[in-house]
Every structure is written in C-alpha cells, then in structure tokens.
mmCIF file with all atom_site columns, C-alpha atoms and ligand atoms in Angstrom:
data_model
loop_
_atom_site.group_PDB
_atom_site.id
_atom_site.type_symbol
_atom_site.label_atom_id
_atom_site.label_alt_id
_atom_site.label_comp_id
_atom_site.label_asym_id
_atom_site.label_entity_id
_atom_site.label_seq_id
_atom_site.pdbx_PDB_ins_code
_atom_site.Cartn_x
_atom_site.Cartn_y
_atom_site.Cartn_z
_atom_site.occupancy
_atom_site.B_iso_or_equiv
_atom_site.pdbx_formal_charge
_atom_site.auth_seq_id
_atom_site.auth_comp_id
_atom_site.auth_asym_id
_atom_site.auth_atom_id
_atom_site.pdbx_PDB_model_num
ATOM   1   C  CA  . MET A 1 1   ? 0.000   0.000  0.000  1.00 47.00 ? 12  MET A CA  1
ATOM   2   C  CA  . THR A 1 2   ? 1.415   3.430  -0.863 1.00 50.00 ? 13  THR A CA  1
ATOM   3   C  CA  . LYS A 1 3   ? 1.561   5.869  1.980  1.00 56.00 ? 14  LYS A CA  1
ATOM   4   C  CA  . GLN A 1 4   ? -0.979  8.686  1.719  1.00 64.00 ? 15  GLN A CA  1
ATOM   5   C  CA  . LYS A 1 5   ? 0.490   12.150 1.351  1.00 68.00 ? 16  LYS A CA  1
ATOM   6   C  CA  . ASN A 1 6   ? 0.528   14.111 4.608  1.00 81.00 ? 17  ASN A CA  1
ATOM   7   C  CA  . MET A 1 7   ? -0.031  10.951 6.643  1.00 93.00 ? 18  MET A CA  1
ATOM   8   C  CA  . LEU A 1 8   ? 1.471   10.831 10.143 1.00 96.00 ? 19  LEU A CA  1
ATOM   9   C  CA  . SER A 1 9   ? 4.796   9.087  10.522 1.00 96.00 ? 20  SER A CA  1
ATOM   10  C  CA  . THR A 1 10  ? 4.876   6.209  13.010 1.00 97.00 ? 21  THR A CA  1
ATOM   11  C  CA  . LYS A 1 11  ? 7.194   8.180  15.265 1.00 97.00 ? 22  LYS A CA  1
ATOM   12  C  CA  . ILE A 1 12  ? 4.895   11.206 15.423 1.00 98.00 ? 23  ILE A CA  1
ATOM   13  C  CA  . SER A 1 13  ? 1.795   9.067  15.708 1.00 98.00 ? 24  SER A CA  1
ATOM   14  C  CA  . ASN A 1 14  ? 3.301   7.246  18.707 1.00 98.00 ? 25  ASN A CA  1
ATOM   15  C  CA  . ALA A 1 15  ? 4.332   10.528 20.300 1.00 98.00 ? 26  ALA A CA  1
ATOM   16  C  CA  . LEU A 1 16  ? 0.808   11.940 19.852 1.00 98.00 ? 27  LEU A CA  1
ATOM   17  C  CA  . ASN A 1 17  ? -0.667  8.787  21.337 1.00 98.00 ? 28  ASN A CA  1
ATOM   18  C  CA  . LYS A 1 18  ? 1.548   9.231  24.370 1.00 98.00 ? 29  LYS A CA  1
ATOM   19  C  CA  . GLN A 1 19  ? 0.145   12.750 24.687 1.00 98.00 ? 30  GLN A CA  1
ATOM   20  C  CA  . ILE A 1 20  ? -3.406  11.366 24.437 1.00 98.00 ? 31  ILE A CA  1
ATOM   21  C  CA  . GLU A 1 21  ? -2.583  9.254  27.484 1.00 98.00 ? 32  GLU A CA  1
ATOM   22  C  CA  . THR A 1 22  ? -1.189  12.270 29.353 1.00 98.00 ? 33  THR A CA  1
ATOM   23  C  CA  . GLU A 1 23  ? -4.298  14.361 28.671 1.00 98.00 ? 34  GLU A CA  1
ATOM   24  C  CA  . ALA A 1 24  ? -6.528  11.468 29.763 1.00 98.00 ? 35  ALA A CA  1
ATOM   25  C  CA  . PHE A 1 25  ? -4.544  11.097 32.962 1.00 98.00 ? 36  PHE A CA  1
ATOM   26  C  CA  . SER A 1 26  ? -4.752  14.865 33.608 1.00 98.00 ? 37  SER A CA  1
ATOM   27  C  CA  . SER A 1 27  ? -8.525  14.605 33.283 1.00 98.00 ? 38  SER A CA  1
ATOM   28  C  CA  . GLN A 1 28  ? -8.734  11.699 35.747 1.00 98.00 ? 39  GLN A CA  1
ATOM   29  C  CA  . TYR A 1 29  ? -6.325  13.399 38.121 1.00 98.00 ? 40  TYR A CA  1
ATOM   30  C  CA  . TYR A 1 30  ? -8.354  16.615 38.258 1.00 98.00 ? 41  TYR A CA  1
ATOM   31  C  CA  . LEU A 1 31  ? -11.577 14.631 38.489 1.00 98.00 ? 42  LEU A CA  1
ATOM   32  C  CA  . SER A 1 32  ? -10.216 12.871 41.563 1.00 98.00 ? 43  SER A CA  1
ATOM   33  C  CA  . MET A 1 33  ? -9.253  16.232 43.073 1.00 98.00 ? 44  MET A CA  1
ATOM   34  C  CA  . ALA A 1 34  ? -12.762 17.559 42.311 1.00 98.00 ? 45  ALA A CA  1
ATOM   35  C  CA  . SER A 1 35  ? -14.406 14.629 44.038 1.00 98.00 ? 46  SER A CA  1
ATOM   36  C  CA  . TRP A 1 36  ? -12.165 15.060 47.088 1.00 98.00 ? 47  TRP A CA  1
ATOM   37  C  CA  . ALA A 1 37  ? -12.924 18.811 47.253 1.00 98.00 ? 48  ALA A CA  1
ATOM   38  C  CA  . GLU A 1 38  ? -16.647 18.093 47.096 1.00 98.00 ? 49  GLU A CA  1
ATOM   39  C  CA  . THR A 1 39  ? -16.385 15.753 50.091 1.00 98.00 ? 50  THR A CA  1
ATOM   40  C  CA  . GLN A 1 40  ? -14.672 18.579 51.985 1.00 96.00 ? 51  GLN A CA  1
ATOM   41  C  CA  . GLY A 1 41  ? -17.641 20.902 51.386 1.00 96.00 ? 52  GLY A CA  1
ATOM   42  C  CA  . LEU A 1 42  ? -15.611 23.048 49.001 1.00 96.00 ? 53  LEU A CA  1
ATOM   43  C  CA  . ASN A 1 43  ? -18.173 23.296 46.245 1.00 97.00 ? 54  ASN A CA  1
ATOM   44  C  CA  . GLY A 1 44  ? -16.533 26.172 44.396 1.00 97.00 ? 55  GLY A CA  1
ATOM   45  C  CA  . VAL A 1 45  ? -13.174 24.398 44.275 1.00 97.00 ? 56  VAL A CA  1
ATOM   46  C  CA  . ALA A 1 46  ? -14.978 21.222 43.179 1.00 98.00 ? 57  ALA A CA  1
ATOM   47  C  CA  . SER A 1 47  ? -16.867 23.021 40.355 1.00 97.00 ? 58  SER A CA  1
ATOM   48  C  CA  . PHE A 1 48  ? -13.638 24.541 39.099 1.00 97.00 ? 59  PHE A CA  1
ATOM   49  C  CA  . LEU A 1 49  ? -11.849 21.167 39.156 1.00 98.00 ? 60  LEU A CA  1
ATOM   50  C  CA  . TYR A 1 50  ? -14.743 19.314 37.493 1.00 97.00 ? 61  TYR A CA  1
ATOM   51  C  CA  . LYS A 1 51  ? -14.583 21.910 34.734 1.00 96.00 ? 62  LYS A CA  1
ATOM   52  C  CA  . HIS A 1 52  ? -10.824 21.552 34.513 1.00 96.00 ? 63  HIS A CA  1
ATOM   53  C  CA  . ALA A 1 53  ? -11.198 17.763 34.203 1.00 97.00 ? 64  ALA A CA  1
ATOM   54  C  CA  . ASP A 1 54  ? -13.691 18.297 31.336 1.00 96.00 ? 65  ASP A CA  1
ATOM   55  C  CA  . GLU A 1 55  ? -11.220 20.596 29.586 1.00 95.00 ? 66  GLU A CA  1
ATOM   56  C  CA  . GLU A 1 56  ? -8.484  17.982 29.785 1.00 97.00 ? 67  GLU A CA  1
ATOM   57  C  CA  . ARG A 1 57  ? -10.850 15.445 28.271 1.00 97.00 ? 68  ARG A CA  1
ATOM   58  C  CA  . MET A 1 58  ? -11.464 17.884 25.439 1.00 96.00 ? 69  MET A CA  1
ATOM   59  C  CA  . HIS A 1 59  ? -7.666  18.197 24.938 1.00 97.00 ? 70  HIS A CA  1
ATOM   60  C  CA  . MET A 1 60  ? -7.503  14.409 24.686 1.00 98.00 ? 71  MET A CA  1
ATOM   61  C  CA  . LEU A 1 61  ? -10.401 14.206 22.198 1.00 98.00 ? 72  LEU A CA  1
ATOM   62  C  CA  . LYS A 1 62  ? -8.902  16.917 19.999 1.00 98.00 ? 73  LYS A CA  1
ATOM   63  C  CA  . LEU A 1 63  ? -5.718  14.823 19.734 1.00 98.00 ? 74  LEU A CA  1
ATOM   64  C  CA  . ILE A 1 64  ? -7.577  11.566 19.029 1.00 98.00 ? 75  ILE A CA  1
ATOM   65  C  CA  . LYS A 1 65  ? -9.510  13.197 16.214 1.00 98.00 ? 76  LYS A CA  1
ATOM   66  C  CA  . PHE A 1 66  ? -6.388  14.779 14.750 1.00 98.00 ? 77  PHE A CA  1
ATOM   67  C  CA  . VAL A 1 67  ? -4.458  11.477 14.771 1.00 98.00 ? 78  VAL A CA  1
ATOM   68  C  CA  . ASN A 1 68  ? -7.370  9.678  13.091 1.00 98.00 ? 79  ASN A CA  1
ATOM   69  C  CA  . GLU A 1 69  ? -7.831  12.414 10.481 1.00 97.00 ? 80  GLU A CA  1
ATOM   70  C  CA  . ARG A 1 70  ? -4.169  12.097 9.538  1.00 97.00 ? 81  ARG A CA  1
ATOM   71  C  CA  . GLY A 1 71  ? -4.381  8.383  8.858  1.00 96.00 ? 82  GLY A CA  1
ATOM   72  C  CA  . GLY A 1 72  ? -3.204  7.239  12.305 1.00 97.00 ? 83  GLY A CA  1
ATOM   73  C  CA  . HIS A 1 73  ? -5.114  5.572  15.104 1.00 97.00 ? 84  HIS A CA  1
ATOM   74  C  CA  . GLY A 1 74  ? -5.806  7.424  18.372 1.00 98.00 ? 85  GLY A CA  1
ATOM   75  C  CA  . ILE A 1 75  ? -5.389  4.882  21.141 1.00 98.00 ? 86  ILE A CA  1
ATOM   76  C  CA  . VAL A 1 76  ? -7.294  4.897  24.427 1.00 97.00 ? 87  VAL A CA  1
ATOM   77  C  CA  . SER A 1 77  ? -4.964  3.307  26.932 1.00 94.00 ? 88  SER A CA  1
ATOM   78  C  CA  . ALA A 1 78  ? -5.181  2.126  30.538 1.00 96.00 ? 89  ALA A CA  1
ATOM   79  C  CA  . LEU A 1 79  ? -4.327  4.760  33.135 1.00 97.00 ? 90  LEU A CA  1
ATOM   80  C  CA  . LYS A 1 80  ? -2.765  4.551  36.537 1.00 96.00 ? 91  LYS A CA  1
ATOM   81  C  CA  . GLN A 1 81  ? -5.060  5.438  39.413 1.00 97.00 ? 92  GLN A CA  1
ATOM   82  C  CA  . PRO A 1 82  ? -4.638  9.029  40.615 1.00 98.00 ? 93  PRO A CA  1
ATOM   83  C  CA  . PRO A 1 83  ? -4.466  9.773  44.360 1.00 98.00 ? 94  PRO A CA  1
ATOM   84  C  CA  . SER A 1 84  ? -7.916  10.046 45.941 1.00 98.00 ? 95  SER A CA  1
ATOM   85  C  CA  . THR A 1 85  ? -7.115  12.137 49.001 1.00 98.00 ? 96  THR A CA  1
ATOM   86  C  CA  . PHE A 1 86  ? -5.114  15.329 49.360 1.00 98.00 ? 97  PHE A CA  1
ATOM   87  C  CA  . LYS A 1 87  ? -3.492  17.127 52.252 1.00 96.00 ? 98  LYS A CA  1
ATOM   88  C  CA  . SER A 1 88  ? -5.079  20.504 51.612 1.00 94.00 ? 99  SER A CA  1
ATOM   89  C  CA  . VAL A 1 89  ? -6.466  22.772 48.897 1.00 96.00 ? 100 VAL A CA  1
ATOM   90  C  CA  . LYS A 1 90  ? -3.047  24.376 48.641 1.00 95.00 ? 101 LYS A CA  1
ATOM   91  C  CA  . ALA A 1 91  ? -1.474  20.943 48.101 1.00 96.00 ? 102 ALA A CA  1
ATOM   92  C  CA  . VAL A 1 92  ? -4.021  20.289 45.311 1.00 97.00 ? 103 VAL A CA  1
ATOM   93  C  CA  . PHE A 1 93  ? -3.129  23.434 43.400 1.00 97.00 ? 104 PHE A CA  1
ATOM   94  C  CA  . GLU A 1 94  ? 0.587   22.965 43.947 1.00 97.00 ? 105 GLU A CA  1
ATOM   95  C  CA  . GLU A 1 95  ? 0.182   19.500 42.415 1.00 98.00 ? 106 GLU A CA  1
ATOM   96  C  CA  . ILE A 1 96  ? -1.710  20.982 39.469 1.00 98.00 ? 107 ILE A CA  1
ATOM   97  C  CA  . LEU A 1 97  ? 1.029   23.523 38.855 1.00 98.00 ? 108 LEU A CA  1
ATOM   98  C  CA  . LYS A 1 98  ? 3.705   20.821 39.046 1.00 98.00 ? 109 LYS A CA  1
ATOM   99  C  CA  . HIS A 1 99  ? 1.722   18.597 36.710 1.00 98.00 ? 110 HIS A CA  1
ATOM   100 C  CA  . GLU A 1 100 ? 1.109   21.368 34.177 1.00 98.00 ? 111 GLU A CA  1
ATOM   101 C  CA  . ILE A 1 101 ? 4.816   22.225 34.093 1.00 98.00 ? 112 ILE A CA  1
ATOM   102 C  CA  . VAL A 1 102 ? 5.507   18.587 33.152 1.00 98.00 ? 113 VAL A CA  1
ATOM   103 C  CA  . VAL A 1 103 ? 2.771   18.701 30.492 1.00 98.00 ? 114 VAL A CA  1
ATOM   104 C  CA  . THR A 1 104 ? 4.271   21.882 29.027 1.00 98.00 ? 115 THR A CA  1
ATOM   105 C  CA  . SER A 1 105 ? 7.643   20.213 28.649 1.00 98.00 ? 116 SER A CA  1
ATOM   106 C  CA  . GLU A 1 106 ? 5.967   17.228 26.972 1.00 98.00 ? 117 GLU A CA  1
ATOM   107 C  CA  . ILE A 1 107 ? 4.194   19.534 24.510 1.00 98.00 ? 118 ILE A CA  1
ATOM   108 C  CA  . ASN A 1 108 ? 7.482   21.292 23.791 1.00 98.00 ? 119 ASN A CA  1
ATOM   109 C  CA  . GLY A 1 109 ? 9.095   17.896 23.209 1.00 98.00 ? 120 GLY A CA  1
ATOM   110 C  CA  . LEU A 1 110 ? 6.326   17.042 20.745 1.00 98.00 ? 121 LEU A CA  1
ATOM   111 C  CA  . VAL A 1 111 ? 6.820   20.323 18.910 1.00 98.00 ? 122 VAL A CA  1
ATOM   112 C  CA  . GLU A 1 112 ? 10.502  19.487 18.559 1.00 98.00 ? 123 GLU A CA  1
ATOM   113 C  CA  . ILE A 1 113 ? 9.745   16.013 17.180 1.00 98.00 ? 124 ILE A CA  1
ATOM   114 C  CA  . THR A 1 114 ? 7.450   17.513 14.528 1.00 98.00 ? 125 THR A CA  1
ATOM   115 C  CA  . LEU A 1 115 ? 10.099  20.036 13.506 1.00 97.00 ? 126 LEU A CA  1
ATOM   116 C  CA  . ASN A 1 116 ? 12.764  17.348 13.256 1.00 97.00 ? 127 ASN A CA  1
ATOM   117 C  CA  . GLY A 1 117 ? 10.363  15.226 11.206 1.00 96.00 ? 128 GLY A CA  1
ATOM   118 C  CA  . LYS A 1 118 ? 9.421   18.245 9.019  1.00 96.00 ? 129 LYS A CA  1
ATOM   119 C  CA  . ASP A 1 119 ? 5.737   17.603 9.832  1.00 97.00 ? 130 ASP A CA  1
ATOM   120 C  CA  . TYR A 1 120 ? 4.544   21.205 9.619  1.00 96.00 ? 131 TYR A CA  1
ATOM   121 C  CA  . THR A 1 121 ? 0.850   20.292 9.755  1.00 97.00 ? 132 THR A CA  1
ATOM   122 C  CA  . THR A 1 122 ? 1.226   18.672 13.180 1.00 98.00 ? 133 THR A CA  1
ATOM   123 C  CA  . HIS A 1 123 ? 3.539   21.471 14.226 1.00 98.00 ? 134 HIS A CA  1
ATOM   124 C  CA  . ASN A 1 124 ? 0.816   23.967 13.366 1.00 98.00 ? 135 ASN A CA  1
ATOM   125 C  CA  . PHE A 1 125 ? -1.847  21.899 15.153 1.00 98.00 ? 136 PHE A CA  1
ATOM   126 C  CA  . LEU A 1 126 ? 0.277   21.801 18.314 1.00 98.00 ? 137 LEU A CA  1
ATOM   127 C  CA  . GLN A 1 127 ? 0.481   25.591 18.554 1.00 98.00 ? 138 GLN A CA  1
ATOM   128 C  CA  . TRP A 1 128 ? -2.981  25.559 20.160 1.00 98.00 ? 139 TRP A CA  1
ATOM   129 C  CA  . TYR A 1 129 ? -1.558  23.363 22.939 1.00 98.00 ? 140 TYR A CA  1
ATOM   130 C  CA  . VAL A 1 130 ? 1.465   25.618 23.336 1.00 98.00 ? 141 VAL A CA  1
ATOM   131 C  CA  . SER A 1 131 ? -0.812  28.621 24.021 1.00 97.00 ? 142 SER A CA  1
ATOM   132 C  CA  . GLU A 1 132 ? -3.116  26.568 26.221 1.00 96.00 ? 143 GLU A CA  1
ATOM   133 C  CA  . GLN A 1 133 ? -0.181  25.516 28.405 1.00 97.00 ? 144 GLN A CA  1
ATOM   134 C  CA  . ILE A 1 134 ? 0.860   29.142 28.919 1.00 97.00 ? 145 ILE A CA  1
ATOM   135 C  CA  . GLU A 1 135 ? -2.679  29.904 30.156 1.00 95.00 ? 146 GLU A CA  1
ATOM   136 C  CA  . GLU A 1 136 ? -2.930  26.804 32.343 1.00 95.00 ? 147 GLU A CA  1
ATOM   137 C  CA  . GLU A 1 137 ? 0.401   27.332 34.038 1.00 97.00 ? 148 GLU A CA  1
ATOM   138 C  CA  . ALA A 1 138 ? -0.312  31.024 34.622 1.00 97.00 ? 149 ALA A CA  1
ATOM   139 C  CA  . LEU A 1 139 ? -3.715  30.279 36.144 1.00 96.00 ? 150 LEU A CA  1
ATOM   140 C  CA  . ALA A 1 140 ? -2.359  27.542 38.450 1.00 97.00 ? 151 ALA A CA  1
ATOM   141 C  CA  . ARG A 1 141 ? 0.477   29.834 39.554 1.00 97.00 ? 152 ARG A CA  1
ATOM   142 C  CA  . GLN A 1 142 ? -1.969  32.670 40.240 1.00 96.00 ? 153 GLN A CA  1
ATOM   143 C  CA  . ILE A 1 143 ? -4.160  30.367 42.352 1.00 96.00 ? 154 ILE A CA  1
ATOM   144 C  CA  . VAL A 1 144 ? -1.202  28.997 44.350 1.00 96.00 ? 155 VAL A CA  1
ATOM   145 C  CA  . ASP A 1 145 ? -0.065  32.574 45.070 1.00 95.00 ? 156 ASP A CA  1
ATOM   146 C  CA  . LYS A 1 146 ? -3.555  33.485 46.242 1.00 93.00 ? 157 LYS A CA  1
ATOM   147 C  CA  . LEU A 1 147 ? -3.657  30.463 48.550 1.00 94.00 ? 158 LEU A CA  1
ATOM   148 C  CA  . LYS A 1 148 ? -0.306  31.418 50.052 1.00 93.00 ? 159 LYS A CA  1
ATOM   149 C  CA  . LEU A 1 149 ? -1.763  34.793 51.033 1.00 91.00 ? 160 LEU A CA  1
ATOM   150 C  CA  . PHE A 1 150 ? -4.213  33.481 53.616 1.00 85.00 ? 161 PHE A CA  1
ATOM   151 C  CA  . GLY A 1 151 ? -2.426  30.331 54.795 1.00 77.00 ? 162 GLY A CA  1
ATOM   152 C  CA  . ASP A 1 152 ? -4.735  28.269 57.028 1.00 75.00 ? 163 ASP A CA  1
ATOM   153 C  CA  . ASP A 1 153 ? -7.249  31.034 57.656 1.00 86.00 ? 164 ASP A CA  1
ATOM   154 C  CA  . LYS A 1 154 ? -10.768 29.537 57.319 1.00 86.00 ? 165 LYS A CA  1
ATOM   155 C  CA  . SER A 1 155 ? -12.528 32.722 56.245 1.00 91.00 ? 166 SER A CA  1
ATOM   156 C  CA  . GLY A 1 156 ? -9.880  33.149 53.541 1.00 93.00 ? 167 GLY A CA  1
ATOM   157 C  CA  . LEU A 1 157 ? -10.726 29.669 52.290 1.00 92.00 ? 168 LEU A CA  1
ATOM   158 C  CA  . TYR A 1 158 ? -14.434 30.523 52.287 1.00 93.00 ? 169 TYR A CA  1
ATOM   159 C  CA  . PHE A 1 159 ? -13.899 33.515 49.991 1.00 93.00 ? 170 PHE A CA  1
ATOM   160 C  CA  . PHE A 1 160 ? -11.431 31.575 47.861 1.00 94.00 ? 171 PHE A CA  1
ATOM   161 C  CA  . ASP A 1 161 ? -14.065 28.871 47.362 1.00 96.00 ? 172 ASP A CA  1
ATOM   162 C  CA  . ARG A 1 162 ? -16.576 31.501 46.258 1.00 95.00 ? 173 ARG A CA  1
ATOM   163 C  CA  . ASP A 1 163 ? -14.063 32.983 43.814 1.00 94.00 ? 174 ASP A CA  1
ATOM   164 C  CA  . LEU A 1 164 ? -13.441 29.595 42.243 1.00 95.00 ? 175 LEU A CA  1
ATOM   165 C  CA  . GLU A 1 165 ? -17.170 29.019 41.855 1.00 95.00 ? 176 GLU A CA  1
ATOM   166 C  CA  . ALA A 1 166 ? -17.343 32.279 39.892 1.00 94.00 ? 177 ALA A CA  1
ATOM   167 C  CA  . LEU A 1 167 ? -14.320 31.232 37.826 1.00 92.00 ? 178 LEU A CA  1
ATOM   168 C  CA  . ALA A 1 168 ? -15.962 27.899 36.979 1.00 94.00 ? 179 ALA A CA  1
ATOM   169 C  CA  . VAL A 1 169 ? -19.086 29.760 35.752 1.00 93.00 ? 180 VAL A CA  1
ATOM   170 C  CA  . LYS A 1 170 ? -16.883 32.003 33.605 1.00 89.00 ? 181 LYS A CA  1
ATOM   171 C  CA  . MET A 1 171 ? -15.066 28.979 32.142 1.00 85.00 ? 182 MET A CA  1
ATOM   172 C  CA  . ALA A 1 172 ? -18.402 27.337 31.269 1.00 87.00 ? 183 ALA A CA  1
ATOM   173 C  CA  . ALA A 1 173 ? -19.625 30.529 29.576 1.00 86.00 ? 184 ALA A CA  1
ATOM   174 C  CA  . LYS A 1 174 ? -16.406 30.812 27.559 1.00 79.00 ? 185 LYS A CA  1
ATOM   175 C  CA  . GLU A 1 175 ? -16.722 27.189 26.474 1.00 78.00 ? 186 GLU A CA  1
ATOM   176 C  CA  . ALA A 1 176 ? -20.369 27.675 25.440 1.00 80.00 ? 187 ALA A CA  1
ATOM   177 C  CA  . GLU A 1 177 ? -19.317 30.715 23.403 1.00 80.00 ? 188 GLU A CA  1
ATOM   178 C  CA  . THR A 1 178 ? -16.536 28.735 21.664 1.00 71.00 ? 189 THR A CA  1
ATOM   179 C  CA  . ASN A 1 179 ? -18.878 25.848 20.845 1.00 70.00 ? 190 ASN A CA  1
ATOM   180 C  CA  . LYS A 1 180 ? -21.580 28.085 19.295 1.00 74.00 ? 191 LYS A CA  1
HETATM 181 FE FE1 . OFO B 2 .   ? -4.153  19.601 28.722 1.00 78.20 ? 223 OFO B FE1 1
HETATM 182 O  O1  . OFO B 2 .   ? -3.538  21.015 29.605 1.00 78.20 ? 223 OFO B O1  1
HETATM 183 FE FE2 . OFO B 2 .   ? -3.423  20.589 31.395 1.00 78.20 ? 223 OFO B FE2 1
HETATM 184 O  O2  . OFO B 2 .   ? -2.674  18.990 31.331 1.00 78.20 ? 223 OFO B O2  1
#
C-alpha cells in the first residue's frame, strides 16, 4: 500500500498517542481532586476542578480526532489510578502547577519532534496546545499565590471557594461561546 500524502509518521503518531494518554490522565487526576474537594464541602473548588477535568478530556479528544484524520489511530490506553485524598487545597493546586509544568515540557518535546520530522501540519496543530499551556500554568500559579496569602485562615478559604465558583461559571460561559 502506498503511503498517503501528509499521513502521520509512526514516530509522530506514537508521540501523539503518548500525549493522548497524558491528557486522559490529567482529566482523571483533576476529576479525583474535584471529588475530594466536594467531600470537603468546598463546592466552588470542586466546580472549578470538574470543569478543569472536562477541559483535559477535550484536549484528549482533539488529539484523538487529529491522529485519526491524519491516517493514524488514536489509542485509548489504561491509566494509573490518581491519588484520591489530598493534604489541603493548597497541596491540590501545587500539584496541578507541578503537573502542568511537566505537560508543558511534553508539549514542547512534541513540537521538537514535529520540527525534526518536518511535519509542519502537526507542528501547526500543536500551537494551540502551546498557548493553552501558557494559560494553564499562569492560572495555576496565580491560584497557588492566592492560597499562600491566607495560609490556614478559614474565612480566607471561604472567599477563595466563592471565587473559584465564579471562575468555573466564567469557564463554562467561555466554552459555550466557543462551541456556538
Ligand atoms: Fe491539557 O492542559 Fe493541562 O494537562
């Protein structure tokens, strides 16, 4: 069989499939954090994290569809179980920041692979993820800084929870606007 023009190379297809797994894990990880936050009575934090988990799932789907459109096969793989309990809200957001920094370096690694393989279509597609990572890291950093401000103060946590509820509503509105 002759290879279709503009079809993904095996190397790039495998690398994208690895990213599909990462995005799926991110979604499960944030979902687990959301469920924990809900059991702690932190409904705003939970709403924000449920939304975040949905966004990661969307990142995964976008990749699956791209791989399939380019003649590859997006693979849904088994995932390791994320932690189910967390020390504190601050620990949750510090974990998110740490995780997003790792994801950014994986995206950068993917960009490099596409450049080396002269796959400019995939390189172009990945630019969306490059921008998304800038936003995600900045938001996580902003939230961690905010949490550092009030330490263990309970009323601080109450207002923080309310702020995150508002942020989750804003994220949902933005998503609805994009999907119109
Ligand atoms: Fe998919 O951006 Fe976070 O992980």
